[in-house]
Coordinates of C-alpha atoms in Angstrom, one line a residue:
M1 CA 0.0 0.0 0.0
S2 CA 1.3 3.4 -0.9
R3 CA 1.8 6.3 1.5
V4 CA 1.1 9.9 0.6
H5 CA 3.0 12.5 2.5
I6 CA 1.0 15.7 2.4
V7 CA 2.9 18.9 3.3
G8 CA 0.5 21.7 4.4
G9 CA -2.5 21.4 6.7
G10 CA -4.8 24.0 5.1
I11 CA -7.9 23.2 3.3
A12 CA -6.1 21.9 0.3
G13 CA -3.9 19.7 2.3
L14 CA -6.9 18.4 4.5
A15 CA -9.0 17.8 1.3
A16 CA -6.1 15.9 -0.3
A17 CA -5.7 13.8 2.8
V18 CA -9.3 12.9 3.0
A19 CA -9.5 12.1 -0.7
C20 CA -6.3 9.9 -0.5
L21 CA -7.7 8.0 2.6
Q22 CA -10.9 7.4 0.7
R23 CA -8.9 6.0 -2.3
G24 CA -7.1 3.6 -0.1
H25 CA -3.8 5.3 0.6
E26 CA -2.0 5.5 3.9
V27 CA -1.5 9.3 4.8
S28 CA 0.9 11.4 6.8
L29 CA 0.2 15.1 7.0
Y30 CA 2.9 17.7 8.1
E31 CA 2.0 21.2 9.0
A32 CA 4.6 23.8 10.0
A33 CA 2.3 25.8 12.3
P34 CA 1.1 24.4 15.7
H35 CA -2.5 24.3 14.3
L36 CA -4.3 23.1 11.2
G37 CA -6.3 25.3 8.9
G38 CA -4.0 27.8 7.4
R39 CA -6.1 30.9 6.6
C40 CA -9.3 29.0 7.3
R41 CA -9.2 28.6 11.1
S42 CA -10.6 30.0 14.4
Y43 CA -8.9 30.9 17.5
Y44 CA -9.6 32.3 21.0
D45 CA -9.0 36.1 21.2
S46 CA -8.4 37.4 24.7
T47 CA -9.2 41.1 23.7
L48 CA -12.6 40.1 22.4
E49 CA -13.1 37.4 25.0
A50 CA -14.4 35.1 22.2
E51 CA -13.5 32.5 19.5
V52 CA -13.2 34.4 16.2
D53 CA -12.6 33.2 12.7
N54 CA -9.2 34.3 11.1
G55 CA -11.5 35.8 8.2
T56 CA -15.0 35.4 6.9
H57 CA -15.4 32.8 4.2
A58 CA -18.8 32.6 2.6
V59 CA -19.5 29.7 0.1
L60 CA -22.2 28.5 -2.3
G61 CA -24.1 25.2 -2.2
N62 CA -22.9 24.4 -5.7
N63 CA -19.2 24.6 -4.4
H64 CA -19.3 20.8 -5.2
N65 CA -15.8 19.7 -4.2
L66 CA -15.9 21.6 -0.9
M67 CA -19.4 20.2 -0.2
R68 CA -18.1 16.7 -1.0
Y69 CA -15.2 17.3 1.5
L70 CA -17.6 18.5 4.1
A71 CA -19.9 15.5 3.6
A72 CA -17.0 13.1 3.8
V73 CA -15.9 14.4 7.3
G74 CA -19.5 14.8 8.5
S75 CA -19.8 18.5 8.8
R76 CA -21.8 19.6 5.8
D77 CA -24.8 20.3 8.2
S78 CA -22.7 22.7 10.2
L79 CA -23.2 25.3 7.6
I80 CA -26.1 27.8 7.8
S81 CA -27.5 29.7 4.9
T82 CA -28.6 33.4 4.3
P83 CA -32.2 33.9 3.6
L84 CA -33.4 32.5 0.3
S85 CA -35.4 35.6 -0.4
G86 CA -32.1 37.4 -1.0
L87 CA -28.9 38.8 0.6
D88 CA -29.2 42.0 2.6
F89 CA -27.0 45.0 1.4
A90 CA -26.4 48.4 2.8
D91 CA -24.9 51.5 1.1
V92 CA -22.8 53.2 3.7
R93 CA -22.5 56.3 1.5
T94 CA -26.4 56.9 1.1
G95 CA -27.8 54.7 4.0
R96 CA -30.0 52.9 1.5
R97 CA -30.8 49.2 2.2
W98 CA -32.0 46.5 -0.1
R99 CA -32.3 42.8 -0.4
F100 CA -30.4 41.5 -3.4
H101 CA -31.7 38.6 -5.6
P102 CA -30.4 37.3 -8.9
L103 CA -33.5 38.6 -10.6
R104 CA -33.7 42.0 -8.8
P105 CA -31.1 44.6 -9.3
P106 CA -30.0 47.1 -6.6
P107 CA -32.7 49.9 -6.3
S108 CA -30.4 52.5 -8.0
T109 CA -29.7 50.4 -11.0
R110 CA -31.8 48.8 -13.8
I111 CA -32.4 45.1 -15.0
S112 CA -30.1 45.8 -17.9
D113 CA -27.2 46.3 -15.4
L114 CA -27.8 42.8 -14.4
L115 CA -28.1 41.5 -17.9
S116 CA -24.7 42.9 -18.8
A117 CA -23.3 39.8 -17.2
Y118 CA -23.9 38.1 -20.4
R119 CA -21.0 40.1 -21.8
L120 CA -18.8 38.2 -19.4
F121 CA -19.7 34.8 -20.8
N122 CA -17.8 35.3 -24.1
A123 CA -14.8 36.9 -22.3
R124 CA -11.4 36.1 -23.8
P125 CA -8.6 35.0 -21.5
A126 CA -6.9 38.3 -21.7
G127 CA -10.0 40.3 -21.1
I128 CA -10.4 42.7 -18.2
A129 CA -13.6 42.6 -16.3
A130 CA -14.4 46.4 -16.4
T131 CA -13.7 46.7 -20.1
T132 CA -15.8 43.6 -20.9
L133 CA -18.7 44.6 -18.7
S134 CA -18.6 48.3 -19.6
P135 CA -20.9 49.1 -16.6
T136 CA -22.6 52.4 -15.8
P137 CA -21.0 54.2 -13.0
E138 CA -23.7 53.4 -10.6
A139 CA -23.8 49.8 -11.5
A140 CA -20.2 49.6 -11.1
R141 CA -20.3 51.3 -7.7
V142 CA -23.2 49.2 -6.2
L143 CA -23.0 45.9 -8.1
W144 CA -19.9 44.9 -10.2
E145 CA -17.1 46.6 -8.1
P146 CA -18.2 45.1 -4.8
L147 CA -18.8 41.7 -6.3
C148 CA -15.6 41.5 -8.2
T149 CA -13.5 42.9 -5.3
S150 CA -15.0 40.4 -2.8
A151 CA -15.0 37.4 -5.1
L152 CA -11.7 37.8 -6.8
N153 CA -9.9 40.1 -4.2
T154 CA -9.0 42.2 -7.2
P155 CA -10.4 45.6 -8.5
L156 CA -12.8 45.5 -11.4
A157 CA -10.3 47.5 -13.7
E158 CA -7.7 44.8 -13.2
A159 CA -9.6 41.6 -12.8
S160 CA -9.9 38.6 -15.1
A161 CA -13.1 38.8 -17.1
A162 CA -13.1 35.1 -17.6
L163 CA -12.6 34.3 -14.0
L164 CA -15.4 36.7 -13.0
S165 CA -17.6 35.1 -15.6
R166 CA -17.1 31.6 -13.7
V167 CA -18.0 33.2 -10.5
V168 CA -21.2 34.8 -12.0
K169 CA -22.3 31.5 -13.6
A170 CA -21.8 29.7 -10.2
M171 CA -23.9 32.2 -8.6
A172 CA -26.6 31.9 -11.3
L173 CA -26.7 28.2 -11.5
P174 CA -28.9 25.9 -9.3
G175 CA -27.5 25.7 -6.0
G176 CA -25.8 29.1 -6.2
L177 CA -27.0 32.4 -4.8
W178 CA -30.7 31.2 -5.4
R179 CA -29.9 29.0 -2.3
G180 CA -28.2 31.6 -0.3
L181 CA -24.6 32.0 0.9
K182 CA -23.4 29.4 3.4
I183 CA -21.4 30.2 6.5
P184 CA -20.2 28.2 9.6
A185 CA -23.0 28.2 12.3
R186 CA -20.2 28.5 14.9
S187 CA -16.7 28.7 13.6
M188 CA -14.5 27.5 10.7
N189 CA -12.7 25.1 13.0
Q190 CA -16.1 23.5 13.9
S191 CA -17.1 23.2 10.3
Y192 CA -13.9 22.8 8.3
I193 CA -11.0 21.8 10.3
D194 CA -11.7 19.6 13.5
P195 CA -14.0 17.3 11.7
A196 CA -11.4 16.7 9.0
A197 CA -8.6 16.1 11.5
A198 CA -10.9 13.6 13.4
F199 CA -11.7 11.9 10.0
I200 CA -8.0 11.6 9.1
Q201 CA -7.1 10.1 12.6
R202 CA -10.2 7.8 12.6
H203 CA -9.1 6.3 9.2
G204 CA -5.5 5.6 10.3
G205 CA -3.9 8.8 9.0
H206 CA -1.2 10.6 10.9
I207 CA -1.1 14.3 11.6
H208 CA 2.1 16.1 12.6
V209 CA 1.8 19.8 13.6
T210 CA 4.8 22.1 14.2
T211 CA 6.7 20.0 11.6
P212 CA 8.1 22.1 8.8
A213 CA 9.2 20.4 5.6
R214 CA 12.6 21.6 4.5
G215 CA 13.1 20.0 1.2
I216 CA 12.8 17.0 -1.1
E217 CA 15.9 14.8 -2.2
T218 CA 15.6 13.4 -5.8
S219 CA 17.0 10.8 -8.1
D220 CA 15.9 10.0 -11.8
A221 CA 13.0 12.6 -11.7
R222 CA 11.5 11.1 -8.7
A223 CA 11.4 12.2 -5.0
M224 CA 13.4 9.8 -2.9
S225 CA 13.0 11.2 0.6
L226 CA 11.2 14.1 2.3
V227 CA 13.3 16.2 4.5
L228 CA 11.6 17.4 7.6
E229 CA 12.9 19.4 10.6
G230 CA 15.5 17.0 12.0
R231 CA 14.9 13.9 10.0
H232 CA 14.5 12.3 6.6
I233 CA 11.6 10.2 5.4
D234 CA 12.5 7.7 2.8
L235 CA 9.8 7.2 0.1
G236 CA 8.9 3.8 -1.2
A237 CA 8.5 3.2 -4.9
A238 CA 4.9 3.6 -4.8
D239 CA 4.8 6.6 -2.3
A240 CA 4.0 10.1 -3.3
V241 CA 4.2 13.7 -1.9
I242 CA 1.6 16.5 -2.2
L243 CA 2.9 19.9 -1.6
A244 CA -0.1 21.9 -0.3
V245 CA 1.8 25.0 0.6
P246 CA 1.7 28.7 -0.6
P247 CA 3.4 29.5 -3.9
W248 CA 6.2 31.3 -2.0
A249 CA 7.0 28.4 0.4
P250 CA 10.8 27.5 0.3
I251 CA 10.1 23.9 -0.5
L252 CA 8.8 24.9 -3.9
Q253 CA 12.0 26.7 -5.1
R254 CA 13.1 23.7 -7.0
F255 CA 10.0 23.6 -9.1
A256 CA 10.4 27.0 -10.7
I257 CA 7.0 28.3 -9.6
P258 CA 6.5 31.7 -11.5
E259 CA 6.2 34.8 -9.3
L260 CA 2.5 35.3 -8.8
A261 CA 1.2 38.7 -7.7
T262 CA -1.0 38.6 -4.6
S263 CA -3.5 40.8 -3.0
P264 CA -4.3 41.5 0.8
I265 CA -7.4 41.2 2.8
V266 CA -8.0 43.1 6.1
H267 CA -10.4 41.7 8.7
A268 CA -11.8 43.6 11.6
H269 CA -13.6 42.0 14.6
F270 CA -15.5 44.1 17.0
R271 CA -17.4 43.2 20.3
P272 CA -20.1 45.8 20.5
P273 CA -21.3 46.4 24.2
H274 CA -24.8 45.2 23.2
P275 CA -26.3 43.2 20.2
P276 CA -27.1 45.2 17.3
P277 CA -30.8 45.8 16.8
A278 CA -32.4 43.7 14.0
M279 CA -29.4 41.4 14.1
H280 CA -30.0 38.3 16.0
D281 CA -27.9 35.0 16.3
M282 CA -26.4 35.5 12.9
Q283 CA -26.6 37.9 10.2
F284 CA -24.6 38.2 7.0
M285 CA -24.7 41.5 5.0
G286 CA -23.1 42.9 1.9
L287 CA -21.7 46.5 2.0
V288 CA -21.1 49.0 -0.8
G289 CA -19.9 52.6 -0.9
G290 CA -17.2 52.3 1.6
Q291 CA -14.1 50.4 2.4
A292 CA -15.7 47.0 3.4
Q293 CA -17.6 44.4 1.4
W294 CA -19.1 42.2 4.1
L295 CA -20.4 42.3 7.6
L296 CA -21.0 39.3 9.7
Q297 CA -22.6 39.2 13.1
R298 CA -22.5 36.0 15.0
A299 CA -22.4 35.2 18.7
G300 CA -21.9 38.9 19.7
I301 CA -19.0 39.4 17.5
L302 CA -19.2 41.8 14.5
S303 CA -16.6 40.9 11.7
V304 CA -16.0 43.2 8.8
T305 CA -13.9 42.3 5.7
V306 CA -12.0 44.5 3.4
S307 CA -10.9 42.9 0.1
A308 CA -8.1 44.2 -2.1
A309 CA -7.1 46.1 1.0
N310 CA -3.9 47.7 -0.1
A311 CA -4.9 51.1 1.4
Q312 CA -5.4 49.4 4.8
L313 CA -2.0 47.8 5.0
D314 CA 0.1 50.8 6.2
P315 CA -2.2 52.5 8.8
E316 CA -1.9 51.4 12.4
S317 CA -4.6 48.8 13.4
E318 CA -6.3 51.4 15.9
Q319 CA -6.7 53.9 13.0
I320 CA -8.1 51.1 10.7
A321 CA -10.5 50.0 13.5
A322 CA -11.7 53.5 14.1
A323 CA -12.4 54.1 10.4
L324 CA -14.3 50.9 9.9
W325 CA -16.3 51.3 13.1
A326 CA -17.4 54.6 12.0
E327 CA -18.4 53.1 8.6
V328 CA -20.4 50.1 10.1
A329 CA -21.9 51.6 13.3
P330 CA -24.8 53.5 11.4
V331 CA -25.4 50.2 9.5
I332 CA -26.1 48.3 12.8
G333 CA -27.9 51.2 14.6
Q334 CA -25.0 52.2 16.9
V335 CA -24.2 55.7 15.8
G336 CA -22.2 57.5 18.6
T337 CA -21.1 54.3 20.3
P338 CA -17.4 54.5 21.2
L339 CA -15.0 52.2 19.4
P340 CA -15.6 48.7 21.2
P341 CA -12.8 46.2 21.8
H342 CA -11.5 45.1 18.5
R343 CA -8.9 43.0 16.6
I344 CA -7.5 43.9 13.2
I345 CA -6.0 41.0 11.0
K346 CA -4.0 41.9 8.1
E347 CA -3.4 39.2 5.4
R348 CA -0.8 40.7 3.3
R349 CA -0.8 37.8 0.7
A350 CA -4.3 36.6 1.2
T351 CA -4.9 35.5 -2.4
L352 CA -3.6 35.8 -5.8
R353 CA -4.3 39.1 -7.7
H354 CA -6.5 37.6 -10.2
T355 CA -5.5 39.5 -13.3
P356 CA -5.3 37.8 -16.8
A357 CA -1.5 37.8 -16.5
V358 CA -1.5 36.0 -13.2
E359 CA -4.1 33.6 -14.4
A360 CA -1.9 32.6 -17.2
L361 CA 0.8 31.6 -14.9
R362 CA -1.1 29.5 -12.4
P363 CA 0.6 25.9 -12.5
G364 CA -1.3 22.7 -12.7
P365 CA -1.0 19.9 -10.1
R366 CA 1.8 18.0 -11.8
T367 CA 5.5 18.8 -11.3
K368 CA 8.8 17.7 -12.9
L369 CA 9.0 14.8 -10.4
A370 CA 6.7 12.0 -11.2
N371 CA 5.7 11.4 -7.6
V372 CA 5.3 15.0 -6.4
F373 CA 2.1 16.9 -7.0
L374 CA 0.9 20.6 -6.1
A375 CA -2.2 21.6 -4.3
G376 CA -3.5 24.9 -3.1
D377 CA -6.1 27.5 -4.0
W378 CA -3.3 29.3 -6.0
T379 CA -3.0 26.5 -8.6
A380 CA -4.8 26.3 -11.8
T381 CA -8.3 25.2 -10.7
G382 CA -10.1 27.6 -13.0
L383 CA -11.5 29.4 -9.9
P384 CA -10.4 32.3 -7.8
C385 CA -8.6 31.6 -4.5
T386 CA -11.5 30.4 -2.4
L387 CA -12.2 27.4 -0.2
E388 CA -13.8 25.7 -3.3
S389 CA -10.5 26.3 -5.3
A390 CA -8.6 24.8 -2.2
A391 CA -10.8 21.6 -2.0
T392 CA -10.7 21.3 -5.8
S393 CA -6.8 21.3 -5.9
G394 CA -6.6 18.8 -3.1
L395 CA -9.0 16.4 -4.8
A396 CA -7.1 16.9 -8.2
A397 CA -3.8 16.1 -6.5
A398 CA -5.1 13.0 -4.7
Q399 CA -6.5 11.7 -8.0
L400 CA -3.0 11.7 -9.6
V401 CA -1.6 9.4 -7.0
P402 CA -1.7 5.9 -8.6
I403 CA -3.9 3.5 -6.6

């Protein structure tokens, strides 16, 4: 029986591990950090006195490979959906609110602004989203720019039209936005990480945290051993390695991964002194007209997400928190409330910058070594860097390992 050594314990690595175990392989997973999950994890924050997610990740019901992963580990039912009647939005510039539905444009736009999505469907690989769509200024402000920035973490003026087209199609197809966005009921650990770790261990897999991989020794275009911190692991003739690590990881240097531009995300978590009115156990809301794109209230914590957040990288965390609180406080009915306890998380290299040039450089799962494969949301999955892309990449890598 072959053993698959998986380097990296984010969603891509965990999905690869689950798929390999299902295919009958033995699995060992190595994670350099003291915890699993990568960017998709939860932790206890002493300032907020609560468990918070590292960031907010909303998914669609037709994210098939992610849902397959959750079903395998038994946690698909731990996700809850936003209302089927539509997703609530607020314009922080005008104060206007509405409920967006695929057949209802925002109130300041027209149905033709929604129908312009059809221009994306014939987009060429080199096409830019803004040029392809050619939206009216108001449609760009309240619809296309927020959608593109949040989905691709890239401004509309730079983003790949072909990739935005895939996002729009996924939203419009059965199981997409018609069925609401899905969010963990409690935390990302509870939905995505802990059940996978339990599945791996229950099926005989081995998980090693705080175990960085340093390199790979090769011969005749094959990996012969995996070099970990302080030890070497010899690989059998049928063994394989899946590298589910970021594209800048040192272990990838030998594979000539092209330099892929990245884009930041900034998350702000607040603990308001009292629950916002009209926001109950959980509410997810889109924001336009300001810095942020998403607002999530859950279990007394208000989480705000700023995508393509280059402007938020240099200011001090206190300055960012004050600016975002001033932006969202009116939305939740807390004008004049002092800045509550907060935590700012800056992910400087959160995702790829999804321009046509970067899309053309994303590598596939195969490498020049016959028994080494790549996984990660940044590989060529045909999707933006999302949980679905990560799960897809892990499954693709696992399927390349011979049975």
